[in-house]
Amino acid sequence: MKALTASALMFVILLGALFIYVAEDIPAFGDPYSPANRWVNLSIGIDARSHVVESLNHGVVPDILVREIKNRGLPLPEGYKVERGGEEGWKGWDILIPKGEMFYPNLEKYYFIMNEGNRLWIYRYSVPVRWEERCEEEIGVPNMVTAGLADYRGYDTLGETTVIFTAGVSVILLLRRRGKL
Amino acid sequence: MRVRGKGKEHGQEQKHKRDVIVTTIARLMIPFIQMYALYVMVGTEGAGGGFQGGVVFAASFVLFVTAFGITRGRRRLPESWNAALSSLGLYFYAGIGLLCIILSLFSAQYLNYGALPLWEIIGRPETRGLMITFVVEVGIAITVMAVFTSIFFDLAWKGEEDKEDNKEEGGE
Amino acid sequence: MIIPLDLIALFFLVVIALAAITVRDLLAAIVLLSAYSFIIATVWVEMHAVDVGFTEAAVGAGATTAFLIATLARTRRWEKR
């Protein structure tokens, strides 16, 4: 057993163990409560008085809501489209980013308001929205594509690099019939 | 002392002499291509990252092989180096992820660069940026460069290698 | 993002793809594929997708063409009738 093969074998075992550990660490895909998908509950409880609900139904964001969001320092939903929406069991209103805004060609869910026990709860939603806003302050990389590739989707790029490595090794095994690996 | 069986092959080698123009141009361009690959690899401002940098670096090896021939290319980047480099890059990437867990005393998740002890000194975003730019991107680039070069060497190697094999088997 | 320019380039790509299939000389087919990836890279950069364009230019024109030509050295140059 040559030294190189022994060390290579040991490295492969180490990498395999690492991947098994990592596979446990990744939150289940599509799990609504994993960090990437979970919407953030702003825990703003506004008692669902009739005029607030009324203006929501008319598609206008009530100013009491705007004030609440403003003192939390979050982007203001003034003048955005309000739609009745939400998946089953989560009936409420979606405040959508207007179509054609610079970064969002199609409608992105910005805030999501739900009426629970006549109190209005507001949720922040949609992963790309969060990426877009928090990228500069969270990752010191000026280029957002690199930030997305290397940090937000670090697992995917790790898997992709492993795929490239396996492709190289398989070509080596296939094309070299000299027996000397 | 001429090695048996090598003389005739050298005679053959002279038949298609290396073209002077191609070699000089290649000798001029290869360093700049590699410098550009490093710029693409590390500079996260512009387009391109580890993968593109690695491919451009591999392209400089392809140019080296087309200009100076496969045997000199293989001498420049031997197989052992090629195999070692292609796994080294992956270990940079996976290793730094593991390091985040170990060095932060098992309090951080895998690949969470903000948790490295460096963050007290220069702050979390800067540590993430530093780790991404210099460890992750360079790791990907090393793997991609080694893999692309080894694929190209394997594809282009058929001519000389089989001749030597047959000669050696025939010779013994 | 000039729409007519994109349309012309994409139409030209279809022409190149058809030519690459029908031509008998394999080396010409490889060169056509290299031209294909060069044009698609320009189209992507023109559509403000600079990263993708850069990758396509580096991989498509650079590495893939070199691999194909190296493979051509192993097989025959002319496609069988």
Tab-separated table of C-alpha atoms in Angstrom:
chain	number	residue	atom	x	y	z
A	1	MET	CA	0.000	0.000	0.000
A	2	LYS	CA	1.855	3.106	-1.163
A	3	ALA	CA	2.025	6.091	1.187
A	4	LEU	CA	-0.106	8.165	-1.177
A	5	THR	CA	-2.878	5.562	-1.328
A	6	ALA	CA	-2.905	5.230	2.460
A	7	SER	CA	-3.155	8.983	3.044
A	8	ALA	CA	-5.720	9.306	0.260
A	9	LEU	CA	-7.809	6.560	1.851
A	10	MET	CA	-7.609	8.253	5.244
A	11	PHE	CA	-8.604	11.610	3.740
A	12	VAL	CA	-11.542	10.018	1.934
A	13	ILE	CA	-12.753	8.415	5.170
A	14	LEU	CA	-12.420	11.765	6.973
A	15	LEU	CA	-14.358	13.540	4.207
A	16	GLY	CA	-17.024	10.815	4.281
A	17	ALA	CA	-17.460	11.181	8.042
A	18	LEU	CA	-17.636	14.932	7.613
A	19	PHE	CA	-20.373	14.635	5.013
A	20	ILE	CA	-22.423	12.279	7.186
A	21	TYR	CA	-22.187	14.799	10.037
A	22	VAL	CA	-23.029	17.643	7.690
A	23	ALA	CA	-26.022	15.780	6.297
A	24	GLU	CA	-27.422	15.614	9.821
A	25	ASP	CA	-26.732	19.296	10.336
A	26	ILE	CA	-28.678	20.505	7.279
A	27	PRO	CA	-32.280	21.391	8.235
A	28	ALA	CA	-34.812	19.227	6.391
A	29	PHE	CA	-35.611	20.666	2.988
A	30	GLY	CA	-38.873	22.579	2.803
A	31	ASP	CA	-39.153	22.476	6.582
A	32	PRO	CA	-41.074	25.693	7.248
A	33	TYR	CA	-39.270	26.254	10.549
A	34	SER	CA	-35.735	26.012	9.138
A	35	PRO	CA	-33.968	29.386	9.266
A	36	ALA	CA	-34.147	29.964	5.529
A	37	ASN	CA	-37.902	29.483	5.182
A	38	ARG	CA	-39.245	30.592	8.506
A	39	TRP	CA	-40.973	33.894	8.397
A	40	VAL	CA	-40.064	36.244	11.136
A	41	ASN	CA	-42.954	37.144	13.444
A	42	LEU	CA	-42.638	40.827	14.223
A	43	SER	CA	-44.868	40.236	17.276
A	44	ILE	CA	-46.653	43.507	16.664
A	45	GLY	CA	-50.021	42.911	18.187
A	46	ILE	CA	-52.556	45.466	16.944
A	47	ASP	CA	-56.100	44.861	18.066
A	48	ALA	CA	-57.996	44.216	14.890
A	49	ARG	CA	-60.315	47.204	15.076
A	50	SER	CA	-62.774	47.422	12.269
A	51	HIS	CA	-61.213	50.428	10.490
A	52	VAL	CA	-57.802	48.744	10.329
A	53	VAL	CA	-59.258	45.558	8.853
A	54	GLU	CA	-61.422	47.718	6.600
A	55	SER	CA	-58.483	49.576	5.089
A	56	LEU	CA	-56.572	46.316	4.668
A	57	ASN	CA	-59.448	44.862	2.737
A	58	HIS	CA	-59.457	47.954	0.549
A	59	GLY	CA	-55.826	47.337	-0.261
A	60	VAL	CA	-54.396	50.246	1.741
A	61	VAL	CA	-51.818	49.749	4.495
A	62	PRO	CA	-53.229	51.483	7.615
A	63	ASP	CA	-50.935	54.127	9.086
A	64	ILE	CA	-50.987	52.539	12.555
A	65	LEU	CA	-49.320	49.516	10.982
A	66	VAL	CA	-46.805	51.686	9.119
A	67	ARG	CA	-45.900	53.448	12.352
A	68	GLU	CA	-45.352	50.145	14.130
A	69	ILE	CA	-43.101	48.884	11.362
A	70	LYS	CA	-41.225	52.192	11.195
A	71	ASN	CA	-40.168	52.158	14.843
A	72	ARG	CA	-38.856	48.656	14.283
A	73	GLY	CA	-36.572	50.143	11.623
A	74	LEU	CA	-37.869	47.821	8.908
A	75	PRO	CA	-38.566	48.943	5.329
A	76	LEU	CA	-41.919	50.704	5.104
A	77	PRO	CA	-44.772	49.053	3.179
A	78	GLU	CA	-46.383	52.397	2.270
A	79	GLY	CA	-48.185	52.368	-1.053
A	80	TYR	CA	-47.580	48.662	-1.668
A	81	LYS	CA	-50.238	46.361	-3.059
A	82	VAL	CA	-52.221	44.568	-0.378
A	83	GLU	CA	-53.879	41.332	-1.345
A	84	ARG	CA	-56.036	38.857	0.462
A	85	GLY	CA	-53.964	35.706	0.496
A	86	GLY	CA	-52.023	33.208	2.510
A	87	GLU	CA	-51.940	29.411	2.363
A	88	GLU	CA	-54.759	27.358	3.832
A	89	GLY	CA	-54.927	27.733	7.594
A	90	TRP	CA	-52.918	30.963	7.341
A	91	LYS	CA	-55.614	33.244	5.950
A	92	GLY	CA	-54.534	36.869	6.018
A	93	TRP	CA	-53.259	39.726	3.913
A	94	ASP	CA	-50.076	39.790	1.833
A	95	ILE	CA	-48.302	43.124	1.392
A	96	LEU	CA	-46.510	42.588	-1.902
A	97	ILE	CA	-43.499	44.352	-3.356
A	98	PRO	CA	-44.793	46.226	-6.432
A	99	LYS	CA	-44.001	44.524	-9.733
A	100	GLY	CA	-41.078	45.971	-11.660
A	101	GLU	CA	-39.199	47.292	-8.643
A	102	MET	CA	-35.525	47.242	-9.502
A	103	PHE	CA	-34.637	43.920	-7.944
A	104	TYR	CA	-37.963	42.069	-7.958
A	105	PRO	CA	-39.291	41.369	-11.459
A	106	ASN	CA	-42.197	39.373	-10.080
A	107	LEU	CA	-44.346	39.831	-6.984
A	108	GLU	CA	-42.468	39.034	-3.770
A	109	LYS	CA	-44.275	38.653	-0.487
A	110	TYR	CA	-42.941	41.451	1.735
A	111	TYR	CA	-45.105	41.362	4.836
A	112	PHE	CA	-47.829	38.957	5.776
A	113	ILE	CA	-50.562	40.007	8.194
A	114	MET	CA	-52.728	37.471	9.963
A	115	ASN	CA	-55.732	38.013	12.155
A	116	GLU	CA	-55.493	35.754	15.206
A	117	GLY	CA	-58.009	36.159	18.009
A	118	ASN	CA	-58.837	39.668	16.761
A	119	ARG	CA	-55.219	40.736	17.028
A	120	LEU	CA	-53.206	41.413	13.899
A	121	TRP	CA	-49.825	39.679	13.767
A	122	ILE	CA	-47.304	40.796	11.153
A	123	TYR	CA	-44.782	38.437	9.599
A	124	ARG	CA	-41.699	39.231	7.417
A	125	TYR	CA	-41.499	36.679	4.623
A	126	SER	CA	-39.539	35.612	1.542
A	127	VAL	CA	-35.903	34.602	1.608
A	128	PRO	CA	-34.589	36.695	-1.335
A	129	VAL	CA	-36.004	39.813	0.326
A	130	ARG	CA	-34.038	38.995	3.439
A	131	TRP	CA	-30.892	38.230	1.396
A	132	GLU	CA	-31.171	41.461	-0.478
A	133	GLU	CA	-31.419	43.619	2.627
A	134	ARG	CA	-29.096	41.900	5.064
A	135	CYS	CA	-26.304	40.928	2.686
A	136	GLU	CA	-24.088	44.009	3.090
A	137	GLU	CA	-24.178	44.039	6.861
A	138	GLU	CA	-23.878	40.277	7.360
A	139	ILE	CA	-21.170	39.323	4.904
A	140	GLY	CA	-18.226	41.569	4.133
A	141	VAL	CA	-18.144	40.519	0.486
A	142	PRO	CA	-18.968	43.378	-1.902
A	143	ASN	CA	-20.319	41.070	-4.630
A	144	MET	CA	-23.720	39.693	-3.682
A	145	VAL	CA	-23.463	36.770	-6.085
A	146	THR	CA	-20.341	35.528	-4.325
A	147	ALA	CA	-22.001	36.076	-0.948
A	148	GLY	CA	-24.998	34.039	-2.065
A	149	LEU	CA	-22.883	31.284	-3.564
A	150	ALA	CA	-20.315	30.950	-0.811
A	151	ASP	CA	-22.178	31.724	2.365
A	152	TYR	CA	-25.960	31.650	2.047
A	153	ARG	CA	-25.782	28.598	-0.215
A	154	GLY	CA	-22.452	27.305	1.087
A	155	TYR	CA	-23.675	23.683	1.250
A	156	ASP	CA	-24.663	23.705	-2.418
A	157	THR	CA	-21.272	25.012	-3.546
A	158	LEU	CA	-19.558	22.431	-1.355
A	159	GLY	CA	-21.606	19.717	-3.041
A	160	GLU	CA	-20.888	21.225	-6.452
A	161	THR	CA	-17.141	21.231	-5.839
A	162	THR	CA	-17.351	17.599	-4.725
A	163	VAL	CA	-19.163	16.801	-7.962
A	164	ILE	CA	-16.349	18.427	-9.947
A	165	PHE	CA	-13.783	16.463	-7.925
A	166	THR	CA	-15.628	13.183	-8.530
A	167	ALA	CA	-15.825	13.947	-12.239
A	168	GLY	CA	-12.048	14.419	-12.342
A	169	VAL	CA	-11.358	11.215	-10.431
A	170	SER	CA	-13.748	9.222	-12.617
A	171	VAL	CA	-12.047	10.502	-15.777
A	172	ILE	CA	-8.697	9.497	-14.289
A	173	LEU	CA	-9.982	5.995	-13.547
A	174	LEU	CA	-11.634	5.594	-16.944
A	175	LEU	CA	-8.931	6.882	-19.236
A	176	ARG	CA	-5.880	5.471	-17.527
A	177	ARG	CA	-5.516	1.791	-18.279
A	178	ARG	CA	-1.813	1.744	-17.305
A	179	GLY	CA	-2.565	0.453	-13.803
A	180	LYS	CA	-0.360	3.181	-12.287
A	181	LEU	CA	-3.010	5.424	-10.727
B	1	MET	CA	24.890	6.970	-21.916
B	2	ARG	CA	21.808	6.858	-24.132
B	3	VAL	CA	18.866	5.097	-22.551
B	4	ARG	CA	17.860	2.112	-24.672
B	5	GLY	CA	14.864	2.741	-26.829
B	6	LYS	CA	14.887	6.483	-26.211
B	7	GLY	CA	17.223	7.461	-29.061
B	8	LYS	CA	14.813	6.625	-31.863
B	9	GLU	CA	12.036	8.449	-30.132
B	10	HIS	CA	14.180	11.595	-29.788
B	11	GLY	CA	14.861	11.381	-33.516
B	12	GLN	CA	11.106	11.337	-34.037
B	13	GLU	CA	10.694	14.249	-31.653
B	14	GLN	CA	12.892	16.450	-33.887
B	15	LYS	CA	10.724	15.678	-36.916
B	16	HIS	CA	7.997	18.127	-35.940
B	17	LYS	CA	10.142	20.770	-34.320
B	18	ARG	CA	8.430	23.146	-31.923
B	19	ASP	CA	7.385	26.271	-33.805
B	20	VAL	CA	9.416	29.232	-32.517
B	21	ILE	CA	6.576	31.710	-32.792
B	22	VAL	CA	4.170	29.563	-30.812
B	23	THR	CA	6.649	28.864	-28.044
B	24	THR	CA	7.727	32.488	-27.604
B	25	ILE	CA	4.150	33.752	-27.582
B	26	ALA	CA	3.165	31.053	-25.118
B	27	ARG	CA	6.154	31.888	-22.937
B	28	LEU	CA	4.995	35.526	-22.941
B	29	MET	CA	1.287	34.907	-22.356
B	30	ILE	CA	1.204	32.144	-19.763
B	31	PRO	CA	2.305	34.271	-16.779
B	32	PHE	CA	-0.268	36.926	-17.611
B	33	ILE	CA	-3.056	34.377	-17.996
B	34	GLN	CA	-2.199	32.953	-14.602
B	35	MET	CA	-2.049	36.437	-13.089
B	36	TYR	CA	-5.465	37.174	-14.555
B	37	ALA	CA	-6.764	33.887	-13.130
B	38	LEU	CA	-5.541	34.903	-9.677
B	39	TYR	CA	-7.213	38.285	-10.061
B	40	VAL	CA	-10.493	36.673	-11.088
B	41	MET	CA	-10.229	34.147	-8.281
B	42	VAL	CA	-9.559	36.504	-5.392
B	43	GLY	CA	-11.138	39.753	-6.549
B	44	THR	CA	-14.751	39.397	-5.408
B	45	GLU	CA	-15.752	42.846	-6.652
B	46	GLY	CA	-16.004	42.001	-10.303
B	47	ALA	CA	-17.609	39.012	-11.930
B	48	GLY	CA	-16.190	35.569	-11.374
B	49	GLY	CA	-15.055	33.664	-8.346
B	50	GLY	CA	-13.243	30.492	-7.528
B	51	PHE	CA	-14.666	28.381	-10.304
B	52	GLN	CA	-13.930	30.832	-13.141
B	53	GLY	CA	-10.454	31.536	-11.751
B	54	GLY	CA	-9.681	27.825	-11.663
B	55	VAL	CA	-10.837	27.326	-15.232
B	56	VAL	CA	-8.720	30.216	-16.506
B	57	PHE	CA	-5.740	28.784	-14.642
B	58	ALA	CA	-6.385	25.419	-16.299
B	59	ALA	CA	-6.575	27.206	-19.650
B	60	SER	CA	-3.030	28.485	-19.075
B	61	PHE	CA	-1.879	24.875	-18.651
B	62	VAL	CA	-3.718	23.924	-21.819
B	63	LEU	CA	-1.816	26.654	-23.646
B	64	PHE	CA	1.432	25.344	-22.116
B	65	VAL	CA	0.725	21.849	-23.400
B	66	THR	CA	-0.222	22.998	-26.890
B	67	ALA	CA	2.943	25.081	-27.128
B	68	PHE	CA	5.546	22.878	-25.421
B	69	GLY	CA	4.198	19.383	-25.888
B	70	ILE	CA	2.607	16.931	-23.517
B	71	THR	CA	5.783	15.411	-22.054
B	72	ARG	CA	7.101	18.781	-20.886
B	73	GLY	CA	3.619	19.594	-19.641
B	74	ARG	CA	3.561	16.414	-17.620
B	75	ARG	CA	7.001	17.240	-16.254
B	76	ARG	CA	5.755	20.696	-15.301
B	77	LEU	CA	2.682	19.349	-13.483
B	78	PRO	CA	3.242	15.665	-12.587
B	79	GLU	CA	0.331	13.317	-11.839
B	80	SER	CA	1.060	13.107	-8.133
B	81	TRP	CA	0.753	16.882	-7.843
B	82	ASN	CA	-2.403	16.824	-9.911
B	83	ALA	CA	-4.149	14.242	-7.754
B	84	ALA	CA	-2.997	15.880	-4.527
B	85	LEU	CA	-4.086	19.370	-5.615
B	86	SER	CA	-7.550	18.297	-6.683
B	87	SER	CA	-8.329	16.940	-3.230
B	88	LEU	CA	-6.442	19.709	-1.423
B	89	GLY	CA	-8.868	22.399	-2.614
B	90	LEU	CA	-11.828	20.427	-1.386
B	91	TYR	CA	-10.159	19.999	1.994
B	92	PHE	CA	-9.653	23.754	2.243
B	93	TYR	CA	-13.382	24.268	1.761
B	94	ALA	CA	-14.609	21.417	3.956
B	95	GLY	CA	-11.831	21.991	6.474
B	96	ILE	CA	-12.654	25.636	7.079
B	97	GLY	CA	-16.276	24.604	7.639
B	98	LEU	CA	-15.176	22.029	10.188
B	99	LEU	CA	-12.802	24.540	11.744
B	100	CYS	CA	-15.732	26.826	12.439
B	101	ILE	CA	-17.251	24.118	14.597
B	102	ILE	CA	-14.069	23.118	16.384
B	103	LEU	CA	-12.600	26.551	17.023
B	104	SER	CA	-15.885	27.969	18.240
B	105	LEU	CA	-15.997	25.119	20.806
B	106	PHE	CA	-18.924	23.400	19.111
B	107	SER	CA	-21.205	26.369	19.477
B	108	ALA	CA	-21.496	27.231	15.758
B	109	GLN	CA	-23.032	25.317	12.894
B	110	TYR	CA	-20.970	23.889	10.060
B	111	LEU	CA	-19.708	26.461	7.517
B	112	ASN	CA	-20.648	29.390	9.778
B	113	TYR	CA	-17.531	31.474	9.240
B	114	GLY	CA	-18.695	34.216	11.565
B	115	ALA	CA	-17.986	32.014	14.558
B	116	LEU	CA	-14.243	31.693	14.039
B	117	PRO	CA	-12.286	33.251	16.955
B	118	LEU	CA	-11.039	35.857	14.489
B	119	TRP	CA	-14.345	37.659	14.844
B	120	GLU	CA	-13.439	39.364	18.122
B	121	ILE	CA	-10.564	41.090	16.335
B	122	ILE	CA	-12.129	42.235	13.079
B	123	GLY	CA	-15.850	41.621	13.576
B	124	ARG	CA	-18.186	38.946	12.132
B	125	PRO	CA	-18.937	40.335	8.650
B	126	GLU	CA	-15.264	40.969	7.976
B	127	THR	CA	-14.285	37.456	9.105
B	128	ARG	CA	-16.933	35.957	6.845
B	129	GLY	CA	-15.727	38.091	3.949
B	130	LEU	CA	-12.106	37.211	4.625
B	131	MET	CA	-12.803	33.497	4.898
B	132	ILE	CA	-14.926	33.461	1.752
B	133	THR	CA	-12.450	35.407	-0.357
B	134	PHE	CA	-9.237	33.659	0.648
B	135	VAL	CA	-10.146	30.151	1.777
B	136	VAL	CA	-13.360	29.100	0.091
B	137	GLU	CA	-12.778	30.683	-3.325
B	138	VAL	CA	-9.117	29.659	-3.450
B	139	GLY	CA	-10.075	26.113	-2.422
B	140	ILE	CA	-12.646	25.836	-5.196
B	141	ALA	CA	-10.165	27.306	-7.676
B	142	ILE	CA	-7.446	24.803	-6.755
B	143	THR	CA	-9.812	21.857	-7.132
B	144	VAL	CA	-11.255	23.089	-10.424
B	145	MET	CA	-7.796	23.888	-11.837
B	146	ALA	CA	-6.391	20.479	-10.901
B	147	VAL	CA	-9.433	18.588	-12.174
B	148	PHE	CA	-9.601	20.379	-15.509
B	149	THR	CA	-5.861	20.003	-16.049
B	150	SER	CA	-5.890	16.296	-15.177
B	151	ILE	CA	-8.846	15.714	-17.539
B	152	PHE	CA	-7.001	17.499	-20.314
B	153	PHE	CA	-3.776	15.583	-19.669
B	154	ASP	CA	-5.671	12.284	-19.713
B	155	LEU	CA	-7.430	13.143	-22.947
B	156	ALA	CA	-4.324	14.375	-24.717
B	157	TRP	CA	-1.962	11.751	-23.352
B	158	LYS	CA	-2.871	8.867	-25.644
B	159	GLY	CA	-0.200	9.489	-28.306
B	160	GLU	CA	3.086	9.147	-26.413
B	161	GLU	CA	2.125	6.939	-23.519
B	162	ASP	CA	0.936	3.897	-25.454
B	163	LYS	CA	4.012	4.044	-27.691
B	164	GLU	CA	6.315	3.943	-24.653
B	165	ASP	CA	4.206	1.191	-23.058
B	166	ASN	CA	4.347	-1.018	-26.114
B	167	LYS	CA	8.078	-0.341	-26.463
B	168	GLU	CA	8.769	-1.197	-22.801
B	169	GLU	CA	6.677	-4.354	-22.924
B	170	GLY	CA	8.236	-5.252	-26.266
B	171	GLY	CA	11.765	-4.386	-24.982
B	172	GLU	CA	11.812	-6.561	-21.803
C	1	MET	CA	-30.704	44.792	-22.743
C	2	ILE	CA	-31.441	45.500	-26.404
C	3	ILE	CA	-34.219	43.109	-27.404
C	4	PRO	CA	-33.636	43.063	-31.200
C	5	LEU	CA	-29.915	42.392	-30.681
C	6	ASP	CA	-30.770	39.451	-28.434
C	7	LEU	CA	-33.203	38.049	-30.970
C	8	ILE	CA	-30.690	38.285	-33.816
C	9	ALA	CA	-27.956	36.662	-31.710
C	10	LEU	CA	-30.252	33.876	-30.539
C	11	PHE	CA	-31.393	33.212	-34.113
C	12	PHE	CA	-27.759	33.114	-35.146
C	13	LEU	CA	-27.152	30.561	-32.368
C	14	VAL	CA	-29.811	28.284	-33.824
C	15	VAL	CA	-28.096	28.523	-37.205
C	16	ILE	CA	-24.735	27.620	-35.636
C	17	ALA	CA	-26.255	24.694	-33.787
C	18	LEU	CA	-27.817	23.310	-36.964
C	19	ALA	CA	-24.542	23.790	-38.831
C	20	ALA	CA	-22.605	22.035	-36.083
C	21	ILE	CA	-24.881	19.003	-36.443
C	22	THR	CA	-24.930	18.764	-40.196
C	23	VAL	CA	-21.282	19.473	-41.027
C	24	ARG	CA	-19.215	16.285	-41.690
C	25	ASP	CA	-15.812	17.565	-40.698
C	26	LEU	CA	-15.596	17.077	-36.918
C	27	LEU	CA	-12.980	19.764	-36.442
C	28	ALA	CA	-15.334	22.272	-38.067
C	29	ALA	CA	-18.090	21.113	-35.709
C	30	ILE	CA	-15.822	21.750	-32.720
C	31	VAL	CA	-14.949	25.223	-33.944
C	32	LEU	CA	-18.659	25.916	-34.469
C	33	LEU	CA	-19.394	24.852	-30.892
C	34	SER	CA	-16.669	27.154	-29.672
C	35	ALA	CA	-18.202	30.016	-31.630
C	36	TYR	CA	-21.585	29.016	-30.157
C	37	SER	CA	-20.360	29.349	-26.589
C	38	PHE	CA	-18.638	32.632	-27.433
C	39	ILE	CA	-21.857	34.144	-28.762
C	40	ILE	CA	-23.989	32.820	-25.914
C	41	ALA	CA	-21.470	34.346	-23.496
C	42	THR	CA	-21.792	37.735	-25.201
C	43	VAL	CA	-25.580	37.484	-25.110
C	44	TRP	CA	-25.533	36.739	-21.383
C	45	VAL	CA	-23.194	39.595	-20.616
C	46	GLU	CA	-25.388	41.884	-22.681
C	47	MET	CA	-28.347	40.735	-20.561
C	48	HIS	CA	-26.519	41.936	-17.421
C	49	ALA	CA	-25.714	38.380	-16.287
C	50	VAL	CA	-21.990	38.980	-16.076
C	51	ASP	CA	-21.097	36.035	-13.845
C	52	VAL	CA	-22.837	33.496	-16.038
C	53	GLY	CA	-21.356	35.053	-19.143
C	54	PHE	CA	-17.882	34.936	-17.687
C	55	THR	CA	-18.246	31.305	-16.672
C	56	GLU	CA	-19.595	30.364	-20.099
C	57	ALA	CA	-16.749	32.161	-21.824
C	58	ALA	CA	-14.098	30.540	-19.599
C	59	VAL	CA	-15.561	27.028	-19.673
C	60	GLY	CA	-17.280	26.942	-23.046
C	61	ALA	CA	-14.727	28.612	-25.241
C	62	GLY	CA	-11.681	27.700	-23.141
C	63	ALA	CA	-11.881	24.321	-21.533
C	64	THR	CA	-14.538	22.478	-23.536
C	65	THR	CA	-13.003	23.293	-26.892
C	66	ALA	CA	-9.583	22.136	-25.690
C	67	PHE	CA	-11.096	18.879	-24.409
C	68	LEU	CA	-12.987	18.277	-27.659
C	69	ILE	CA	-9.903	18.877	-29.778
C	70	ALA	CA	-7.853	16.600	-27.522
C	71	THR	CA	-10.525	13.927	-27.958
C	72	LEU	CA	-10.544	14.476	-31.702
C	73	ALA	CA	-6.847	13.540	-31.738
C	74	ARG	CA	-7.939	10.094	-30.582
C	75	THR	CA	-10.788	9.505	-33.011
C	76	ARG	CA	-11.181	9.939	-36.764
C	77	ARG	CA	-11.398	13.391	-38.295
C	78	TRP	CA	-14.232	12.700	-40.781
C	79	GLU	CA	-17.643	11.436	-39.804
C	80	LYS	CA	-18.534	8.086	-41.432
C	81	ARG	CA	-21.052	8.436	-44.373
